[in-house]
Steps between C-alpha positions, in 0.01 A plus 500: 500500500478681853303805545838684542625378172200602305520841639877547417408393119211746504716787653786413259247489190373844616847654528622365151174673363592831659853469360358411154278816527764724633748384235271504217282811552669745752869481404483582143273813545682800482224736465511824280847589406640836347676493153845508675395209724370310186839579329681366834283174509575418136894562594470259790320237291782532241764467749322201661481344139861547473579360857296191475513424125767235529370338810310147437259529817373848314500368159287195597267753693537303829642821643368845419571857593232786550536872606277519785576852613638814350605781732580873414803611738471839640773761470666369800467149426665535144794257486819637366765251357824627366635285233809698413627844607298674235190278476218493768182297494185630652230225577149659520288166480507169677326186396455186731519186278375178648587163383240221496524127466232351314332837452394499872746433748733801571867394525675838499510864454744766310489861492582692186563877463499759238 
């Protein structure tokens, strides 16, 4: 193995270690949450369980989904969605959910609102 190949292997190993640390330590840390935010987190987890309950990759835990960010929307950012003429939904919280392959490799993100 030449010197350049050894350097590439070392750099790849270091980047893999950084990805593992980021995915395991930093992403799942939501910090201190208010009571409303904790209720929102539970609602998001329930929604994720319902969405992915019948998927084989999630059942076998090859793919996992974690909430990585909770955001309060300001008054101007509140999303209004009209279901019918008489029903209007206002979303005040936004959650970023990241999907991981083998608990480490990010493979996608979705955003859920309440």
